[in-house]
Amino acid sequence: MNSTQFQQLLEAKGISLSSHQLHQFEQYFHILVEWNEKMNLTGITEKEAVYEKHFFDSISASFFVDFKSLHTLCDVGAGAGFPSIPLKICFPHLHVSIVDSLKKRIGFLKNLVSELGLDNVSLYHDRAEIFGKKEQFREKFDAVTARAVARISVLNEFCLPLVKKNGTFIAMKGASAQEELQNGEKSLEVLGGKLREIHHFTLPFEESERYIVTIDKVKATPKKYPRKPGVPIKTPIE
């Protein structure tokens, strides 16, 4: 997917990018490749693949959720900034908080945010299990995203404590989504979530399967969740 195709495909979804926004994506690509030589951020570095598998794929969450109506977004385990930074470029009004457990990645993101001139982006070097216990963040976000971080039963424990009541958790998954959802039913119920919709699509050129799972926060998450670091992955609520 070249940058022209990227622009046209987003236009078809109602997302019109200015020349400044297109330049930000171009900068993002170059900064990602440059930093990737020093640290492992992504195995995908070919330009057309980055535009499709990282940029377009990240923005796909907005094809099914109205990001224009959101104010605060938290991205758990964002890695190299996906999906939150592409979403922030497309929807500049968003106040974005990014949580990642690796200090080096936070260093990359600080540089990226500065180089792209993005405002209202807060970066936190923290474990999701600890971050979700902090009063200033717990149940404070309109939407929380996670892309390729862990299976859904684990993600629910990482993310639902951060979603405000009547807010949305958006899990961005590959082909295993349906099976993960079956195993994640108990964790949804325990943590105050309710499945809203599962959206399925394929990437336009590469054609790999993608699922956008939207989960409504219908009641408060019990105070004992999330559990201590490492516990949700070792013993998920299933």
PDB file of C-alpha atoms in Angstrom:
ATOM      1  CA  MET A   1       0.000   0.000   0.000  1.00  0.00           C
ATOM      2  CA  ASN A   2       1.648   3.221  -1.101  1.00  0.00           C
ATOM      3  CA  SER A   3       0.859   6.577   0.494  1.00  0.00           C
ATOM      4  CA  THR A   4      -1.579   7.544  -2.294  1.00  0.00           C
ATOM      5  CA  GLN A   5      -3.544   4.321  -1.886  1.00  0.00           C
ATOM      6  CA  PHE A   6      -3.436   4.840   1.892  1.00  0.00           C
ATOM      7  CA  GLN A   7      -4.932   8.313   1.490  1.00  0.00           C
ATOM      8  CA  GLN A   8      -7.603   7.145  -0.974  1.00  0.00           C
ATOM      9  CA  LEU A   9      -8.689   4.139   1.102  1.00  0.00           C
ATOM     10  CA  LEU A  10      -9.050   6.317   4.199  1.00  0.00           C
ATOM     11  CA  GLU A  11     -10.959   8.914   2.183  1.00  0.00           C
ATOM     12  CA  ALA A  12     -13.396   6.158   1.197  1.00  0.00           C
ATOM     13  CA  LYS A  13     -13.952   5.546   4.934  1.00  0.00           C
ATOM     14  CA  GLY A  14     -14.660   9.238   5.542  1.00  0.00           C
ATOM     15  CA  ILE A  15     -11.199  10.136   6.876  1.00  0.00           C
ATOM     16  CA  SER A  16      -9.685  13.042   4.918  1.00  0.00           C
ATOM     17  CA  LEU A  17      -6.025  13.649   5.637  1.00  0.00           C
ATOM     18  CA  SER A  18      -4.399  17.053   5.154  1.00  0.00           C
ATOM     19  CA  SER A  19      -0.949  17.435   3.618  1.00  0.00           C
ATOM     20  CA  HIS A  20       0.367  17.990   7.170  1.00  0.00           C
ATOM     21  CA  GLN A  21      -1.135  14.702   8.394  1.00  0.00           C
ATOM     22  CA  LEU A  22       0.257  12.837   5.371  1.00  0.00           C
ATOM     23  CA  HIS A  23       3.668  14.337   6.134  1.00  0.00           C
ATOM     24  CA  GLN A  24       3.361  13.127   9.749  1.00  0.00           C
ATOM     25  CA  PHE A  25       2.813   9.565   8.522  1.00  0.00           C
ATOM     26  CA  GLU A  26       5.841   9.896   6.224  1.00  0.00           C
ATOM     27  CA  GLN A  27       7.936  11.137   9.163  1.00  0.00           C
ATOM     28  CA  TYR A  28       6.590   8.326  11.347  1.00  0.00           C
ATOM     29  CA  PHE A  29       7.772   5.738   8.818  1.00  0.00           C
ATOM     30  CA  HIS A  30      11.292   7.184   8.622  1.00  0.00           C
ATOM     31  CA  ILE A  31      11.654   7.541  12.412  1.00  0.00           C
ATOM     32  CA  LEU A  32      10.383   3.966  12.929  1.00  0.00           C
ATOM     33  CA  VAL A  33      12.916   2.525  10.468  1.00  0.00           C
ATOM     34  CA  GLU A  34      15.763   4.624  11.876  1.00  0.00           C
ATOM     35  CA  TRP A  35      15.113   3.601  15.481  1.00  0.00           C
ATOM     36  CA  ASN A  36      14.462  -0.003  14.487  1.00  0.00           C
ATOM     37  CA  GLU A  37      18.143  -0.318  13.587  1.00  0.00           C
ATOM     38  CA  LYS A  38      19.020   0.415  17.238  1.00  0.00           C
ATOM     39  CA  MET A  39      16.252  -1.527  18.977  1.00  0.00           C
ATOM     40  CA  ASN A  40      13.653  -4.134  18.041  1.00  0.00           C
ATOM     41  CA  LEU A  41      10.410  -2.242  17.408  1.00  0.00           C
ATOM     42  CA  THR A  42       8.978  -4.140  14.434  1.00  0.00           C
ATOM     43  CA  GLY A  43       9.794  -6.908  11.994  1.00  0.00           C
ATOM     44  CA  ILE A  44       7.992  -4.907   9.291  1.00  0.00           C
ATOM     45  CA  THR A  45      10.154  -2.169   7.752  1.00  0.00           C
ATOM     46  CA  GLU A  46       9.307  -2.170   4.036  1.00  0.00           C
ATOM     47  CA  LYS A  47       7.401   1.053   3.369  1.00  0.00           C
ATOM     48  CA  GLU A  48       4.264  -0.311   1.695  1.00  0.00           C
ATOM     49  CA  ALA A  49       3.964  -2.995   4.398  1.00  0.00           C
ATOM     50  CA  VAL A  50       4.311  -0.407   7.198  1.00  0.00           C
ATOM     51  CA  TYR A  51       1.578   1.696   5.620  1.00  0.00           C
ATOM     52  CA  GLU A  52      -0.791  -1.272   5.346  1.00  0.00           C
ATOM     53  CA  LYS A  53       0.052  -3.530   8.307  1.00  0.00           C
ATOM     54  CA  HIS A  54       0.791  -0.802  10.845  1.00  0.00           C
ATOM     55  CA  PHE A  55      -0.757   2.540   9.823  1.00  0.00           C
ATOM     56  CA  PHE A  56      -3.925   1.439   7.984  1.00  0.00           C
ATOM     57  CA  ASP A  57      -4.429  -1.496  10.335  1.00  0.00           C
ATOM     58  CA  SER A  58      -4.211   0.809  13.388  1.00  0.00           C
ATOM     59  CA  ILE A  59      -6.711   3.286  11.939  1.00  0.00           C
ATOM     60  CA  SER A  60      -9.158   0.460  11.119  1.00  0.00           C
ATOM     61  CA  ALA A  61     -10.522   0.689  14.681  1.00  0.00           C
ATOM     62  CA  SER A  62     -12.138   3.985  13.636  1.00  0.00           C
ATOM     63  CA  PHE A  63     -14.078   2.275  10.823  1.00  0.00           C
ATOM     64  CA  PHE A  64     -16.272   0.687  13.516  1.00  0.00           C
ATOM     65  CA  VAL A  65     -16.038   3.102  16.475  1.00  0.00           C
ATOM     66  CA  ASP A  66     -16.813   6.826  16.245  1.00  0.00           C
ATOM     67  CA  PHE A  67     -13.506   8.351  17.338  1.00  0.00           C
ATOM     68  CA  LYS A  68     -14.793  11.864  16.686  1.00  0.00           C
ATOM     69  CA  SER A  69     -17.050  11.477  19.721  1.00  0.00           C
ATOM     70  CA  LEU A  70     -14.223  10.260  21.999  1.00  0.00           C
ATOM     71  CA  HIS A  71     -12.132  12.571  24.126  1.00  0.00           C
ATOM     72  CA  THR A  72      -9.722  10.345  26.078  1.00  0.00           C
ATOM     73  CA  LEU A  73      -7.970   7.230  24.779  1.00  0.00           C
ATOM     74  CA  CYS A  74      -5.578   4.886  26.589  1.00  0.00           C
ATOM     75  CA  ASP A  75      -3.423   2.460  24.598  1.00  0.00           C
ATOM     76  CA  VAL A  76      -2.103  -0.513  26.594  1.00  0.00           C
ATOM     77  CA  GLY A  77       1.130  -2.106  25.370  1.00  0.00           C
ATOM     78  CA  ALA A  78       1.448   0.240  22.398  1.00  0.00           C
ATOM     79  CA  GLY A  79       4.944  -0.901  21.464  1.00  0.00           C
ATOM     80  CA  ALA A  80       5.982   1.338  18.559  1.00  0.00           C
ATOM     81  CA  GLY A  81       2.787   3.408  18.946  1.00  0.00           C
ATOM     82  CA  PHE A  82       0.151   1.177  17.357  1.00  0.00           C
ATOM     83  CA  PRO A  83      -2.753   1.837  17.193  1.00  0.00           C
ATOM     84  CA  SER A  84      -2.759   5.078  19.222  1.00  0.00           C
ATOM     85  CA  ILE A  85      -0.318   7.277  17.289  1.00  0.00           C
ATOM     86  CA  PRO A  86      -1.890   6.709  13.831  1.00  0.00           C
ATOM     87  CA  LEU A  87      -5.297   7.339  15.449  1.00  0.00           C
ATOM     88  CA  LYS A  88      -3.987  10.518  17.099  1.00  0.00           C
ATOM     89  CA  ILE A  89      -2.661  11.778  13.731  1.00  0.00           C
ATOM     90  CA  CYS A  90      -6.084  11.190  12.144  1.00  0.00           C
ATOM     91  CA  PHE A  91      -8.059  12.534  15.124  1.00  0.00           C
ATOM     92  CA  PRO A  92      -5.887  15.328  16.595  1.00  0.00           C
ATOM     93  CA  HIS A  93      -8.490  16.276  19.244  1.00  0.00           C
ATOM     94  CA  LEU A  94      -7.865  13.033  21.158  1.00  0.00           C
ATOM     95  CA  HIS A  95      -6.072  13.097  24.507  1.00  0.00           C
ATOM     96  CA  VAL A  96      -3.950   9.958  24.320  1.00  0.00           C
ATOM     97  CA  SER A  97      -2.268   8.057  27.159  1.00  0.00           C
ATOM     98  CA  ILE A  98       0.156   5.274  26.240  1.00  0.00           C
ATOM     99  CA  VAL A  99       1.295   2.602  28.698  1.00  0.00           C
ATOM    100  CA  ASP A 100       4.226   0.317  27.950  1.00  0.00           C
ATOM    101  CA  SER A 101       6.373  -1.824  30.229  1.00  0.00           C
ATOM    102  CA  LEU A 102       9.624  -1.332  28.287  1.00  0.00           C
ATOM    103  CA  LYS A 103      11.528   1.866  29.019  1.00  0.00           C
ATOM    104  CA  LYS A 104      13.323   1.805  25.648  1.00  0.00           C
ATOM    105  CA  ARG A 105      10.004   1.862  23.797  1.00  0.00           C
ATOM    106  CA  ILE A 106       8.834   4.823  25.871  1.00  0.00           C
ATOM    107  CA  GLY A 107      12.078   6.555  24.848  1.00  0.00           C
ATOM    108  CA  PHE A 108      11.267   5.927  21.197  1.00  0.00           C
ATOM    109  CA  LEU A 109       7.702   7.206  21.670  1.00  0.00           C
ATOM    110  CA  LYS A 110       8.897  10.382  23.407  1.00  0.00           C
ATOM    111  CA  ASN A 111      11.117  11.142  20.432  1.00  0.00           C
ATOM    112  CA  LEU A 112       8.340  10.269  17.973  1.00  0.00           C
ATOM    113  CA  VAL A 113       5.727  12.466  19.674  1.00  0.00           C
ATOM    114  CA  SER A 114       8.194  15.372  19.747  1.00  0.00           C
ATOM    115  CA  GLU A 115       9.273  14.961  16.104  1.00  0.00           C
ATOM    116  CA  LEU A 116       5.667  14.713  14.881  1.00  0.00           C
ATOM    117  CA  GLY A 117       4.626  17.752  16.937  1.00  0.00           C
ATOM    118  CA  LEU A 118       1.780  15.918  18.675  1.00  0.00           C
ATOM    119  CA  ASP A 119       0.178  17.504  21.722  1.00  0.00           C
ATOM    120  CA  ASN A 120      -1.930  15.929  24.479  1.00  0.00           C
ATOM    121  CA  VAL A 121      -0.011  12.642  24.376  1.00  0.00           C
ATOM    122  CA  SER A 122       1.080  11.261  27.774  1.00  0.00           C
ATOM    123  CA  LEU A 123       3.551   8.377  28.023  1.00  0.00           C
ATOM    124  CA  TYR A 124       3.804   6.026  30.998  1.00  0.00           C
ATOM    125  CA  HIS A 125       6.491   3.448  31.654  1.00  0.00           C
ATOM    126  CA  ASP A 126       4.436   1.004  33.703  1.00  0.00           C
ATOM    127  CA  ARG A 127       2.939  -2.466  33.865  1.00  0.00           C
ATOM    128  CA  ALA A 128      -0.737  -2.552  32.908  1.00  0.00           C
ATOM    129  CA  GLU A 129      -1.523  -4.386  36.157  1.00  0.00           C
ATOM    130  CA  ILE A 130      -0.040  -1.546  38.244  1.00  0.00           C
ATOM    131  CA  PHE A 131      -1.306   1.291  36.053  1.00  0.00           C
ATOM    132  CA  GLY A 132      -4.888   0.002  36.290  1.00  0.00           C
ATOM    133  CA  LYS A 133      -4.789   0.203  40.100  1.00  0.00           C
ATOM    134  CA  LYS A 134      -3.838   3.899  40.175  1.00  0.00           C
ATOM    135  CA  GLU A 135      -6.753   6.093  41.161  1.00  0.00           C
ATOM    136  CA  GLN A 136      -5.936   8.884  38.685  1.00  0.00           C
ATOM    137  CA  PHE A 137      -6.262   6.444  35.751  1.00  0.00           C
ATOM    138  CA  ARG A 138      -8.709   3.791  36.928  1.00  0.00           C
ATOM    139  CA  GLU A 139     -12.044   4.000  35.070  1.00  0.00           C
ATOM    140  CA  LYS A 140     -11.088   7.380  33.590  1.00  0.00           C
ATOM    141  CA  PHE A 141     -10.926   6.734  29.815  1.00  0.00           C
ATOM    142  CA  ASP A 142     -13.647   6.942  27.144  1.00  0.00           C
ATOM    143  CA  ALA A 143     -11.905   4.169  25.226  1.00  0.00           C
ATOM    144  CA  VAL A 144      -8.992   1.790  25.757  1.00  0.00           C
ATOM    145  CA  THR A 145      -7.213   0.001  22.905  1.00  0.00           C
ATOM    146  CA  ALA A 146      -4.894  -2.984  22.718  1.00  0.00           C
ATOM    147  CA  ARG A 147      -3.409  -4.429  19.535  1.00  0.00           C
ATOM    148  CA  ALA A 148      -1.583  -7.759  19.433  1.00  0.00           C
ATOM    149  CA  VAL A 149      -0.676  -7.656  23.140  1.00  0.00           C
ATOM    150  CA  ALA A 150      -2.204 -10.827  24.660  1.00  0.00           C
ATOM    151  CA  ARG A 151      -5.274 -13.026  24.374  1.00  0.00           C
ATOM    152  CA  ILE A 152      -8.647 -11.475  25.158  1.00  0.00           C
ATOM    153  CA  SER A 153      -9.127 -13.083  28.600  1.00  0.00           C
ATOM    154  CA  VAL A 154      -5.845 -11.402  29.641  1.00  0.00           C
ATOM    155  CA  LEU A 155      -6.533  -8.138  27.826  1.00  0.00           C
ATOM    156  CA  ASN A 156      -9.852  -7.766  29.624  1.00  0.00           C
ATOM    157  CA  GLU A 157      -7.993  -7.701  32.944  1.00  0.00           C
ATOM    158  CA  PHE A 158      -5.372  -5.253  31.624  1.00  0.00           C
ATOM    159  CA  CYS A 159      -7.824  -2.883  29.966  1.00  0.00           C
ATOM    160  CA  LEU A 160     -11.330  -2.955  31.460  1.00  0.00           C
ATOM    161  CA  PRO A 161     -10.204  -1.455  34.814  1.00  0.00           C
ATOM    162  CA  LEU A 162      -9.155   1.661  32.858  1.00  0.00           C
ATOM    163  CA  VAL A 163     -12.412   2.098  30.910  1.00  0.00           C
ATOM    164  CA  LYS A 164     -14.964   4.459  32.447  1.00  0.00           C
ATOM    165  CA  LYS A 165     -18.530   3.197  32.886  1.00  0.00           C
ATOM    166  CA  ASN A 166     -20.344   3.350  29.516  1.00  0.00           C
ATOM    167  CA  GLY A 167     -16.935   3.574  27.808  1.00  0.00           C
ATOM    168  CA  THR A 168     -15.494   1.114  25.292  1.00  0.00           C
ATOM    169  CA  PHE A 169     -12.643  -1.385  25.192  1.00  0.00           C
ATOM    170  CA  ILE A 170     -11.436  -1.987  21.625  1.00  0.00           C
ATOM    171  CA  ALA A 171      -9.447  -5.196  21.134  1.00  0.00           C
ATOM    172  CA  MET A 172      -7.706  -5.460  17.754  1.00  0.00           C
ATOM    173  CA  LYS A 173      -7.147  -9.108  16.941  1.00  0.00           C
ATOM    174  CA  GLY A 174      -6.097 -11.529  14.214  1.00  0.00           C
ATOM    175  CA  ALA A 175      -7.630 -14.823  13.102  1.00  0.00           C
ATOM    176  CA  SER A 176      -7.833 -16.325  16.620  1.00  0.00           C
ATOM    177  CA  ALA A 177     -10.383 -13.746  17.832  1.00  0.00           C
ATOM    178  CA  GLN A 178     -13.481 -15.965  17.856  1.00  0.00           C
ATOM    179  CA  GLU A 179     -11.826 -18.705  19.909  1.00  0.00           C
ATOM    180  CA  GLU A 180     -10.302 -16.131  22.283  1.00  0.00           C
ATOM    181  CA  LEU A 181     -13.715 -14.564  22.833  1.00  0.00           C
ATOM    182  CA  GLN A 182     -15.226 -17.895  23.867  1.00  0.00           C
ATOM    183  CA  ASN A 183     -12.438 -18.347  26.423  1.00  0.00           C
ATOM    184  CA  GLY A 184     -12.837 -14.732  27.531  1.00  0.00           C
ATOM    185  CA  GLU A 185     -16.553 -14.810  28.392  1.00  0.00           C
ATOM    186  CA  LYS A 186     -15.995 -15.344  32.114  1.00  0.00           C
ATOM    187  CA  SER A 187     -13.451 -12.508  32.379  1.00  0.00           C
ATOM    188  CA  LEU A 188     -15.882 -10.122  30.672  1.00  0.00           C
ATOM    189  CA  GLU A 189     -18.577 -10.905  33.213  1.00  0.00           C
ATOM    190  CA  VAL A 190     -16.216 -10.670  36.212  1.00  0.00           C
ATOM    191  CA  LEU A 191     -14.550  -7.406  35.102  1.00  0.00           C
ATOM    192  CA  GLY A 192     -17.683  -5.444  34.159  1.00  0.00           C
ATOM    193  CA  GLY A 193     -17.624  -5.769  30.377  1.00  0.00           C
ATOM    194  CA  LYS A 194     -20.222  -6.821  27.840  1.00  0.00           C
ATOM    195  CA  LEU A 195     -19.488  -7.770  24.245  1.00  0.00           C
ATOM    196  CA  ARG A 196     -21.020  -5.249  21.870  1.00  0.00           C
ATOM    197  CA  GLU A 197     -19.864  -6.324  18.402  1.00  0.00           C
ATOM    198  CA  ILE A 198     -17.238  -8.288  16.503  1.00  0.00           C
ATOM    199  CA  HIS A 199     -16.234  -6.716  13.195  1.00  0.00           C
ATOM    200  CA  HIS A 200     -14.360  -8.794  10.639  1.00  0.00           C
ATOM    201  CA  PHE A 201     -12.409  -7.504   7.639  1.00  0.00           C
ATOM    202  CA  THR A 202      -9.310  -8.253   5.595  1.00  0.00           C
ATOM    203  CA  LEU A 203      -6.437  -5.899   4.853  1.00  0.00           C
ATOM    204  CA  PRO A 204      -6.935  -4.503   1.328  1.00  0.00           C
ATOM    205  CA  PHE A 205      -3.790  -5.832  -0.356  1.00  0.00           C
ATOM    206  CA  GLU A 206      -2.118  -8.301   1.983  1.00  0.00           C
ATOM    207  CA  GLU A 207      -5.558  -9.804   2.778  1.00  0.00           C
ATOM    208  CA  SER A 208      -4.832 -11.142   6.254  1.00  0.00           C
ATOM    209  CA  GLU A 209      -7.814 -11.431   8.584  1.00  0.00           C
ATOM    210  CA  ARG A 210      -8.547  -8.798  11.205  1.00  0.00           C
ATOM    211  CA  TYR A 211     -11.170  -8.528  13.940  1.00  0.00           C
ATOM    212  CA  ILE A 212     -12.167  -5.394  15.820  1.00  0.00           C
ATOM    213  CA  VAL A 213     -13.858  -6.477  19.046  1.00  0.00           C
ATOM    214  CA  THR A 214     -15.835  -3.763  20.852  1.00  0.00           C
ATOM    215  CA  ILE A 215     -16.684  -4.293  24.508  1.00  0.00           C
ATOM    216  CA  ASP A 216     -18.922  -1.993  26.564  1.00  0.00           C
ATOM    217  CA  LYS A 217     -18.068  -1.229  30.190  1.00  0.00           C
ATOM    218  CA  VAL A 218     -21.413  -1.849  31.871  1.00  0.00           C
ATOM    219  CA  LYS A 219     -20.406  -1.921  35.548  1.00  0.00           C
ATOM    220  CA  ALA A 220     -17.430  -1.053  37.751  1.00  0.00           C
ATOM    221  CA  THR A 221     -14.506  -3.470  37.829  1.00  0.00           C
ATOM    222  CA  PRO A 222     -14.073  -5.080  41.283  1.00  0.00           C
ATOM    223  CA  LYS A 223     -11.220  -3.430  43.227  1.00  0.00           C
ATOM    224  CA  LYS A 224      -9.100  -6.585  43.386  1.00  0.00           C
ATOM    225  CA  TYR A 225      -8.504  -6.427  39.609  1.00  0.00           C
ATOM    226  CA  PRO A 226      -6.113  -6.226  37.927  1.00  0.00           C
ATOM    227  CA  ARG A 227      -4.155  -8.731  39.962  1.00  0.00           C
ATOM    228  CA  LYS A 228      -0.396  -8.525  40.598  1.00  0.00           C
ATOM    229  CA  PRO A 229       2.008  -8.247  37.622  1.00  0.00           C
ATOM    230  CA  GLY A 230       2.339 -11.547  35.776  1.00  0.00           C
ATOM    231  CA  VAL A 231      -0.698 -13.195  37.363  1.00  0.00           C
ATOM    232  CA  PRO A 232      -3.236 -12.375  34.586  1.00  0.00           C
ATOM    233  CA  ILE A 233      -0.996 -14.021  31.974  1.00  0.00           C
ATOM    234  CA  LYS A 234      -0.143 -17.077  34.111  1.00  0.00           C
ATOM    235  CA  THR A 235      -3.682 -17.665  35.401  1.00  0.00           C
ATOM    236  CA  PRO A 236      -6.191 -15.833  33.190  1.00  0.00           C
ATOM    237  CA  ILE A 237      -9.851 -15.603  34.236  1.00  0.00           C
ATOM    238  CA  GLU A 238     -11.290 -18.367  32.030  1.00  0.00           C
TER     239      GLU A 238
END
